[in-house]
C-alpha cells in the first residue's frame, strides 16, 4: 500500500501515513519519500517508536551519516549507537543537567535558527529527529522554508546576493551564548567553511537561501556590513508565512532537508526532561 501525504503547511511540511519506519524501507517507499521530500522538505511521522539502531538504519537509507558537532566534543557518550546524536538534557547517569551545565550551551544553541552542520564540509542533507520524552509545555520545533524566502525577496536583493559567498563557523552560535567549553583541539576539528548564500536544490531546481546562525562573514564585505545584511536576510527568511511549527507528541519523527530549510527549537523548562535523538546524513557529492 502506498504512503499517504497530508500537507501541513503550503509547500513546506507534510504528514506521512501508512508507513512503518521500524522496518527496512523497500525501494518503492524510499523513492516515494524522496519524491515527497523534494516537494515538502519537512516530513512528519507519528507513532514511530524506533530503537537507536532502527533510527540509524532509516537515516542510512538516505546517505552517509553526518557526525556534526560531535566531531569537536570530547564528552563520554550516553548512547551506544554512535550514529545517533543525543539531544537529551540529562547526563550519563540519566539526571537532568543543571541550567548552567556547558552542555546546555549546545542544546540552547538549537533554539537559534540554523541548518544542521552547515558549518562543515559536507554539511547535512537530511536530519531525522525522534521525540522520545517531551515536556508538557514548550519545546516545539519551527521550520522556515528558505526556497519561499528566496522567492519573496525583492528582485534587487536577489540580484545583490546571487554569487555571494559566506563563511560558516560552528562556534559562532556557541560564542553568542557564552561559549560551550570546547577545547582548542576540538574547535580545530571544525574550521570555518564557505558556502554560497544562495544555492540550487538539484532535485527540484529551486533556488534557496542558505544562511543561519552559523553564518558570520560574507567574503569581500566588511564584518559589520555583512552581519547586518545577514541579520536582515534572517529576519526576512523566518517570517511567519514561511514557518511550520511542530508540536511534539512522544514517538513523533520529523525529517527535514537542511539545504532549503532553517529550524530552531523553542524554549522549555530546563528542569523538565526533554529527550530527542537525531541522525543526519551528509550532502552527497554530485
Ligand atoms: Fe538542528
mmCIF file of C-alpha atoms and ligand atoms in Angstrom:
data_model
loop_
_atom_site.group_PDB
_atom_site.id
_atom_site.type_symbol
_atom_site.label_atom_id
_atom_site.label_comp_id
_atom_site.label_asym_id
_atom_site.label_seq_id
_atom_site.Cartn_x
_atom_site.Cartn_y
_atom_site.Cartn_z
ATOM 1 C CA UNK A 1 0.000 0.000 0.000
ATOM 2 C CA UNK A 2 1.261 3.444 -0.891
ATOM 3 C CA UNK A 3 2.202 6.014 1.738
ATOM 4 C CA UNK A 4 -0.223 8.868 2.351
ATOM 5 C CA UNK A 5 0.875 12.522 2.186
ATOM 6 C CA UNK A 6 -1.158 15.083 4.091
ATOM 7 C CA UNK A 7 0.107 18.683 3.701
ATOM 8 C CA UNK A 8 0.578 20.556 6.987
ATOM 9 C CA UNK A 9 1.823 23.848 5.537
ATOM 10 C CA UNK A 10 1.661 25.079 1.913
ATOM 11 C CA UNK A 11 4.773 23.654 0.253
ATOM 12 C CA UNK A 12 6.874 23.232 3.414
ATOM 13 C CA UNK A 13 5.590 20.349 5.537
ATOM 14 C CA UNK A 14 3.515 17.206 5.193
ATOM 15 C CA UNK A 15 2.481 14.312 7.401
ATOM 16 C CA UNK A 16 3.304 10.864 6.063
ATOM 17 C CA UNK A 17 0.960 7.992 6.891
ATOM 18 C CA UNK A 18 0.626 4.324 6.125
ATOM 19 C CA UNK A 19 4.295 3.662 6.805
ATOM 20 C CA UNK A 20 6.244 1.649 9.382
ATOM 21 C CA UNK A 21 9.763 3.004 9.893
ATOM 22 C CA UNK A 22 10.723 0.102 12.180
ATOM 23 C CA UNK A 23 11.156 -1.987 9.021
ATOM 24 C CA UNK A 24 13.860 -1.508 6.370
ATOM 25 C CA UNK A 25 12.436 0.638 3.566
ATOM 26 C CA UNK A 26 11.828 -1.049 0.250
ATOM 27 C CA UNK A 27 12.914 0.824 -2.886
ATOM 28 C CA UNK A 28 9.355 1.859 -3.713
ATOM 29 C CA UNK A 29 8.757 3.526 -0.329
ATOM 30 C CA UNK A 30 12.221 5.115 -0.345
ATOM 31 C CA UNK A 31 11.553 6.623 -3.774
ATOM 32 C CA UNK A 32 8.141 7.870 -2.589
ATOM 33 C CA UNK A 33 9.750 9.569 0.430
ATOM 34 C CA UNK A 34 12.432 11.163 -1.739
ATOM 35 C CA UNK A 35 9.748 12.492 -4.077
ATOM 36 C CA UNK A 36 7.793 13.805 -1.086
ATOM 37 C CA UNK A 37 10.930 15.482 0.326
ATOM 38 C CA UNK A 38 11.609 17.261 -2.962
ATOM 39 C CA UNK A 39 8.200 18.912 -2.636
ATOM 40 C CA UNK A 40 7.772 19.103 1.157
ATOM 41 C CA UNK A 41 11.195 19.434 2.811
ATOM 42 C CA UNK A 42 9.703 18.731 6.253
ATOM 43 C CA UNK A 43 8.025 15.350 6.789
ATOM 44 C CA UNK A 44 6.237 14.302 9.969
ATOM 45 C CA UNK A 45 5.678 10.683 11.025
ATOM 46 C CA UNK A 46 3.608 9.732 14.071
ATOM 47 C CA UNK A 47 3.847 6.734 16.390
ATOM 48 C CA UNK A 48 7.287 5.552 15.311
ATOM 49 C CA UNK A 49 8.948 4.300 18.484
ATOM 50 C CA UNK A 50 12.277 3.407 16.905
ATOM 51 C CA UNK A 51 15.283 1.880 18.635
ATOM 52 C CA UNK A 52 18.556 3.713 18.021
ATOM 53 C CA UNK A 53 19.570 1.015 15.546
ATOM 54 C CA UNK A 54 16.283 1.381 13.639
ATOM 55 C CA UNK A 55 16.682 5.165 13.682
ATOM 56 C CA UNK A 56 20.209 4.933 12.263
ATOM 57 C CA UNK A 57 19.153 2.339 9.676
ATOM 58 C CA UNK A 58 16.357 4.644 8.479
ATOM 59 C CA UNK A 59 18.860 7.507 8.159
ATOM 60 C CA UNK A 60 21.361 5.342 6.306
ATOM 61 C CA UNK A 61 18.713 4.702 3.637
ATOM 62 C CA UNK A 62 19.307 8.312 2.584
ATOM 63 C CA UNK A 63 23.102 8.557 2.692
ATOM 64 C CA UNK A 64 26.196 8.551 4.859
ATOM 65 C CA UNK A 65 25.789 9.565 8.492
ATOM 66 C CA UNK A 66 26.848 13.116 9.387
ATOM 67 C CA UNK A 67 28.852 13.326 12.627
ATOM 68 C CA UNK A 68 28.027 17.014 13.202
ATOM 69 C CA UNK A 69 29.347 18.929 16.191
ATOM 70 C CA UNK A 70 30.233 15.682 17.957
ATOM 71 C CA UNK A 71 33.483 15.917 15.960
ATOM 72 C CA UNK A 72 34.589 18.744 18.238
ATOM 73 C CA UNK A 73 33.195 17.443 21.535
ATOM 74 C CA UNK A 74 35.208 15.362 23.934
ATOM 75 C CA UNK A 75 32.382 14.019 26.052
ATOM 76 C CA UNK A 76 31.608 10.482 27.134
ATOM 77 C CA UNK A 77 28.675 9.293 25.054
ATOM 78 C CA UNK A 78 25.488 8.070 26.674
ATOM 79 C CA UNK A 79 24.175 6.169 23.646
ATOM 80 C CA UNK A 80 25.811 3.013 22.301
ATOM 81 C CA UNK A 81 24.978 3.705 18.667
ATOM 82 C CA UNK A 82 27.404 6.469 17.683
ATOM 83 C CA UNK A 83 25.366 7.349 14.580
ATOM 84 C CA UNK A 84 22.717 8.791 16.882
ATOM 85 C CA UNK A 85 23.189 12.271 18.347
ATOM 86 C CA UNK A 86 21.934 12.547 21.913
ATOM 87 C CA UNK A 87 19.828 15.673 22.394
ATOM 88 C CA UNK A 88 18.580 14.901 25.891
ATOM 89 C CA UNK A 89 19.049 17.310 28.773
ATOM 90 C CA UNK A 90 20.338 14.518 31.002
ATOM 91 C CA UNK A 91 23.808 13.368 31.998
ATOM 92 C CA UNK A 92 25.341 9.949 31.509
ATOM 93 C CA UNK A 93 23.584 8.739 34.670
ATOM 94 C CA UNK A 94 20.186 9.937 33.491
ATOM 95 C CA UNK A 95 19.941 13.002 35.758
ATOM 96 C CA UNK A 96 18.603 16.282 34.342
ATOM 97 C CA UNK A 97 21.566 18.616 33.869
ATOM 98 C CA UNK A 98 21.821 21.939 35.651
ATOM 99 C CA UNK A 99 20.853 25.003 33.589
ATOM 100 C CA UNK A 100 24.457 26.258 33.867
ATOM 101 C CA UNK A 101 25.915 22.987 32.507
ATOM 102 C CA UNK A 102 28.118 23.689 29.459
ATOM 103 C CA UNK A 103 26.170 21.060 27.529
ATOM 104 C CA UNK A 104 23.142 23.343 27.721
ATOM 105 C CA UNK A 105 25.027 25.826 25.526
ATOM 106 C CA UNK A 106 24.738 23.447 22.589
ATOM 107 C CA UNK A 107 21.192 22.386 23.493
ATOM 108 C CA UNK A 108 20.125 26.046 23.739
ATOM 109 C CA UNK A 109 22.019 26.954 20.559
ATOM 110 C CA UNK A 110 19.476 24.703 18.848
ATOM 111 C CA UNK A 111 16.965 27.446 19.645
ATOM 112 C CA UNK A 112 18.747 29.764 17.194
ATOM 113 C CA UNK A 113 17.740 29.489 13.533
ATOM 114 C CA UNK A 114 20.172 27.132 11.842
ATOM 115 C CA UNK A 115 20.762 24.425 9.280
ATOM 116 C CA UNK A 116 22.382 21.302 10.751
ATOM 117 C CA UNK A 117 26.121 21.025 10.075
ATOM 118 C CA UNK A 118 26.139 23.989 7.667
ATOM 119 C CA UNK A 119 29.451 24.704 9.426
ATOM 120 C CA UNK A 120 31.184 21.705 7.908
ATOM 121 C CA UNK A 121 32.039 20.161 4.560
ATOM 122 C CA UNK A 122 30.000 18.261 3.640
ATOM 123 C CA UNK A 123 27.065 19.777 5.514
ATOM 124 C CA UNK A 124 23.978 17.785 6.471
ATOM 125 C CA UNK A 125 21.345 16.985 3.892
ATOM 126 C CA UNK A 126 18.589 15.249 5.859
ATOM 127 C CA UNK A 127 18.051 15.287 9.599
ATOM 128 C CA UNK A 128 15.767 12.800 11.315
ATOM 129 C CA UNK A 129 14.702 13.805 14.801
ATOM 130 C CA UNK A 130 12.921 11.354 17.122
ATOM 131 C CA UNK A 131 10.904 12.749 20.015
ATOM 132 C CA UNK A 132 11.240 10.381 22.967
ATOM 133 C CA UNK A 133 10.346 12.332 26.113
ATOM 134 C CA UNK A 134 8.770 15.724 25.595
ATOM 135 C CA UNK A 135 7.788 18.266 28.238
ATOM 136 C CA UNK A 136 4.065 19.063 28.590
ATOM 137 C CA UNK A 137 4.733 22.679 27.627
ATOM 138 C CA UNK A 138 7.183 24.364 25.263
ATOM 139 C CA UNK A 139 9.950 22.788 23.237
ATOM 140 C CA UNK A 140 8.192 22.946 19.863
ATOM 141 C CA UNK A 141 10.394 22.947 16.759
ATOM 142 C CA UNK A 142 9.944 25.520 13.993
ATOM 143 C CA UNK A 143 10.980 25.208 10.367
ATOM 144 C CA UNK A 144 11.321 28.019 7.820
ATOM 145 C CA UNK A 145 11.127 27.477 4.054
ATOM 146 C CA UNK A 146 14.244 29.035 2.513
ATOM 147 C CA UNK A 147 13.020 28.477 -1.078
ATOM 148 C CA UNK A 148 9.909 30.556 -0.443
ATOM 149 C CA UNK A 149 12.015 33.090 1.457
ATOM 150 C CA UNK A 150 14.368 33.457 -1.504
ATOM 151 C CA UNK A 151 11.475 33.792 -3.962
ATOM 152 C CA UNK A 152 9.870 36.510 -1.828
ATOM 153 C CA UNK A 153 12.966 38.724 -1.788
ATOM 154 C CA UNK A 154 12.785 41.846 -3.951
ATOM 155 C CA UNK A 155 14.467 41.269 -7.318
ATOM 156 C CA UNK A 156 17.169 43.807 -6.482
ATOM 157 C CA UNK A 157 18.104 41.869 -3.340
ATOM 158 C CA UNK A 158 18.055 38.561 -5.211
ATOM 159 C CA UNK A 159 20.475 40.087 -7.725
ATOM 160 C CA UNK A 160 22.624 41.573 -4.951
ATOM 161 C CA UNK A 161 23.138 38.334 -3.037
ATOM 162 C CA UNK A 162 23.445 35.983 -6.043
ATOM 163 C CA UNK A 163 27.038 34.796 -6.068
ATOM 164 C CA UNK A 164 27.817 35.982 -2.529
ATOM 165 C CA UNK A 165 29.879 33.523 -0.502
ATOM 166 C CA UNK A 166 29.663 33.385 3.276
ATOM 167 C CA UNK A 167 31.793 31.888 5.995
ATOM 168 C CA UNK A 168 30.068 29.487 8.378
ATOM 169 C CA UNK A 169 31.519 28.530 11.762
ATOM 170 C CA UNK A 170 30.099 26.094 14.313
ATOM 171 C CA UNK A 171 31.202 28.116 17.316
ATOM 172 C CA UNK A 172 29.732 31.443 16.223
ATOM 173 C CA UNK A 173 26.398 30.478 17.785
ATOM 174 C CA UNK A 174 28.013 28.940 20.860
ATOM 175 C CA UNK A 175 30.048 32.085 21.430
ATOM 176 C CA UNK A 176 26.834 34.128 21.274
ATOM 177 C CA UNK A 177 25.614 32.038 24.225
ATOM 178 C CA UNK A 178 28.799 32.383 26.246
ATOM 179 C CA UNK A 179 30.868 29.521 24.810
ATOM 180 C CA UNK A 180 30.485 25.796 25.284
ATOM 181 C CA UNK A 181 33.680 24.547 26.917
ATOM 182 C CA UNK A 182 35.146 23.298 23.644
ATOM 183 C CA UNK A 183 38.883 22.701 23.682
ATOM 184 C CA UNK A 184 41.127 24.437 21.124
ATOM 185 C CA UNK A 185 41.917 20.955 19.717
ATOM 186 C CA UNK A 186 38.213 20.169 19.367
ATOM 187 C CA UNK A 187 37.448 23.514 17.750
ATOM 188 C CA UNK A 188 40.319 22.986 15.312
ATOM 189 C CA UNK A 189 38.479 19.902 14.006
ATOM 190 C CA UNK A 190 35.688 22.128 12.721
ATOM 191 C CA UNK A 191 37.332 25.103 10.969
ATOM 192 C CA UNK A 192 35.037 27.611 9.200
ATOM 193 C CA UNK A 193 33.748 26.674 5.745
ATOM 194 C CA UNK A 194 32.493 28.813 2.852
ATOM 195 C CA UNK A 195 29.096 28.305 1.195
ATOM 196 C CA UNK A 196 27.136 30.420 -1.280
ATOM 197 C CA UNK A 197 24.301 32.387 0.331
ATOM 198 C CA UNK A 198 22.014 31.214 -2.480
ATOM 199 C CA UNK A 199 22.182 27.720 -3.902
ATOM 200 C CA UNK A 200 20.053 25.471 -6.089
ATOM 201 C CA UNK A 201 18.463 22.250 -4.872
ATOM 202 C CA UNK A 202 19.336 19.670 -7.555
ATOM 203 C CA UNK A 203 16.160 17.548 -7.282
ATOM 204 C CA UNK A 204 13.744 20.446 -7.703
ATOM 205 C CA UNK A 205 15.877 23.097 -9.421
ATOM 206 C CA UNK A 206 14.599 25.523 -6.801
ATOM 207 C CA UNK A 207 16.820 28.333 -5.537
ATOM 208 C CA UNK A 208 17.136 28.576 -1.772
ATOM 209 C CA UNK A 209 18.768 30.819 0.784
ATOM 210 C CA UNK A 210 21.499 29.106 2.795
ATOM 211 C CA UNK A 211 22.093 31.220 5.878
ATOM 212 C CA UNK A 212 21.528 30.930 9.626
ATOM 213 C CA UNK A 213 23.227 31.450 12.910
ATOM 214 C CA UNK A 214 26.446 29.718 11.856
ATOM 215 C CA UNK A 215 26.954 32.296 9.078
ATOM 216 C CA UNK A 216 29.257 35.016 10.325
ATOM 217 C CA UNK A 217 31.057 36.727 7.414
ATOM 218 C CA UNK A 218 30.493 37.476 3.748
ATOM 219 C CA UNK A 219 33.582 37.269 1.594
ATOM 220 C CA UNK A 220 34.726 40.657 0.329
ATOM 221 C CA UNK A 221 32.491 42.624 2.718
ATOM 222 C CA UNK A 222 33.331 44.363 5.968
ATOM 223 C CA UNK A 223 32.209 42.376 9.017
ATOM 224 C CA UNK A 224 29.696 44.924 10.304
ATOM 225 C CA UNK A 225 28.039 45.370 6.906
ATOM 226 C CA UNK A 226 27.985 41.598 6.361
ATOM 227 C CA UNK A 227 26.437 40.878 9.750
ATOM 228 C CA UNK A 228 23.718 43.484 9.255
ATOM 229 C CA UNK A 229 22.898 42.040 5.832
ATOM 230 C CA UNK A 230 22.840 38.510 7.304
ATOM 231 C CA UNK A 231 20.575 39.643 10.140
ATOM 232 C CA UNK A 232 18.220 41.340 7.674
ATOM 233 C CA UNK A 233 18.126 38.237 5.492
ATOM 234 C CA UNK A 234 17.488 36.010 8.509
ATOM 235 C CA UNK A 235 14.676 38.259 9.698
ATOM 236 C CA UNK A 236 13.117 38.127 6.247
ATOM 237 C CA UNK A 237 13.633 34.361 5.913
ATOM 238 C CA UNK A 238 11.926 33.485 9.173
ATOM 239 C CA UNK A 239 8.718 35.475 8.812
ATOM 240 C CA UNK A 240 5.634 33.627 9.980
ATOM 241 C CA UNK A 241 4.328 32.863 6.486
ATOM 242 C CA UNK A 242 7.425 30.764 5.802
ATOM 243 C CA UNK A 243 7.247 28.833 9.092
ATOM 244 C CA UNK A 244 5.748 25.491 10.142
ATOM 245 C CA UNK A 245 5.710 24.871 13.887
ATOM 246 C CA UNK A 246 5.799 21.268 15.061
ATOM 247 C CA UNK A 247 4.178 20.493 18.427
ATOM 248 C CA UNK A 248 5.715 17.222 19.537
ATOM 249 C CA UNK A 249 3.975 14.067 20.659
ATOM 250 C CA UNK A 250 6.065 11.215 22.055
ATOM 251 C CA UNK A 251 7.368 8.952 19.277
ATOM 252 C CA UNK A 252 6.961 11.539 16.554
ATOM 253 C CA UNK A 253 9.678 11.632 13.946
ATOM 254 C CA UNK A 254 10.345 14.788 11.976
ATOM 255 C CA UNK A 255 12.627 14.602 8.970
ATOM 256 C CA UNK A 256 13.830 17.635 7.035
ATOM 257 C CA UNK A 257 16.070 18.798 4.241
ATOM 258 C CA UNK A 258 18.716 21.140 5.686
ATOM 259 C CA UNK A 259 19.591 22.506 2.264
ATOM 260 C CA UNK A 260 16.373 24.504 1.966
ATOM 261 C CA UNK A 261 15.058 24.912 5.499
ATOM 262 C CA UNK A 262 16.126 26.555 8.720
ATOM 263 C CA UNK A 263 14.927 25.257 12.064
ATOM 264 C CA UNK A 264 15.030 26.135 15.726
ATOM 265 C CA UNK A 265 13.729 24.696 18.971
ATOM 266 C CA UNK A 266 11.509 26.815 21.180
ATOM 267 C CA UNK A 267 12.103 27.373 24.888
ATOM 268 C CA UNK A 268 11.084 24.853 27.548
ATOM 269 C CA UNK A 269 11.519 24.490 31.295
ATOM 270 C CA UNK A 270 15.147 23.365 31.686
ATOM 271 C CA UNK A 271 14.255 21.492 34.884
ATOM 272 C CA UNK A 272 11.921 19.173 32.936
ATOM 273 C CA UNK A 273 13.119 16.150 30.957
ATOM 274 C CA UNK A 274 13.305 16.685 27.206
ATOM 275 C CA UNK A 275 14.786 13.867 25.212
ATOM 276 C CA UNK A 276 15.210 13.842 21.456
ATOM 277 C CA UNK A 277 17.679 11.933 19.299
ATOM 278 C CA UNK A 278 18.872 12.908 15.871
ATOM 279 C CA UNK A 279 20.526 11.209 12.931
ATOM 280 C CA UNK A 280 21.633 13.279 9.961
ATOM 281 C CA UNK A 281 23.029 12.371 6.585
ATOM 282 C CA UNK A 282 25.742 14.170 4.670
ATOM 283 C CA UNK A 283 25.068 16.003 1.444
ATOM 284 C CA UNK A 284 26.089 13.602 -1.303
ATOM 285 C CA UNK A 285 28.748 14.656 -3.751
ATOM 286 C CA UNK A 286 27.148 15.482 -7.127
HETATM 287 FE FE1 LIG B 1 19.415 21.391 14.472
#
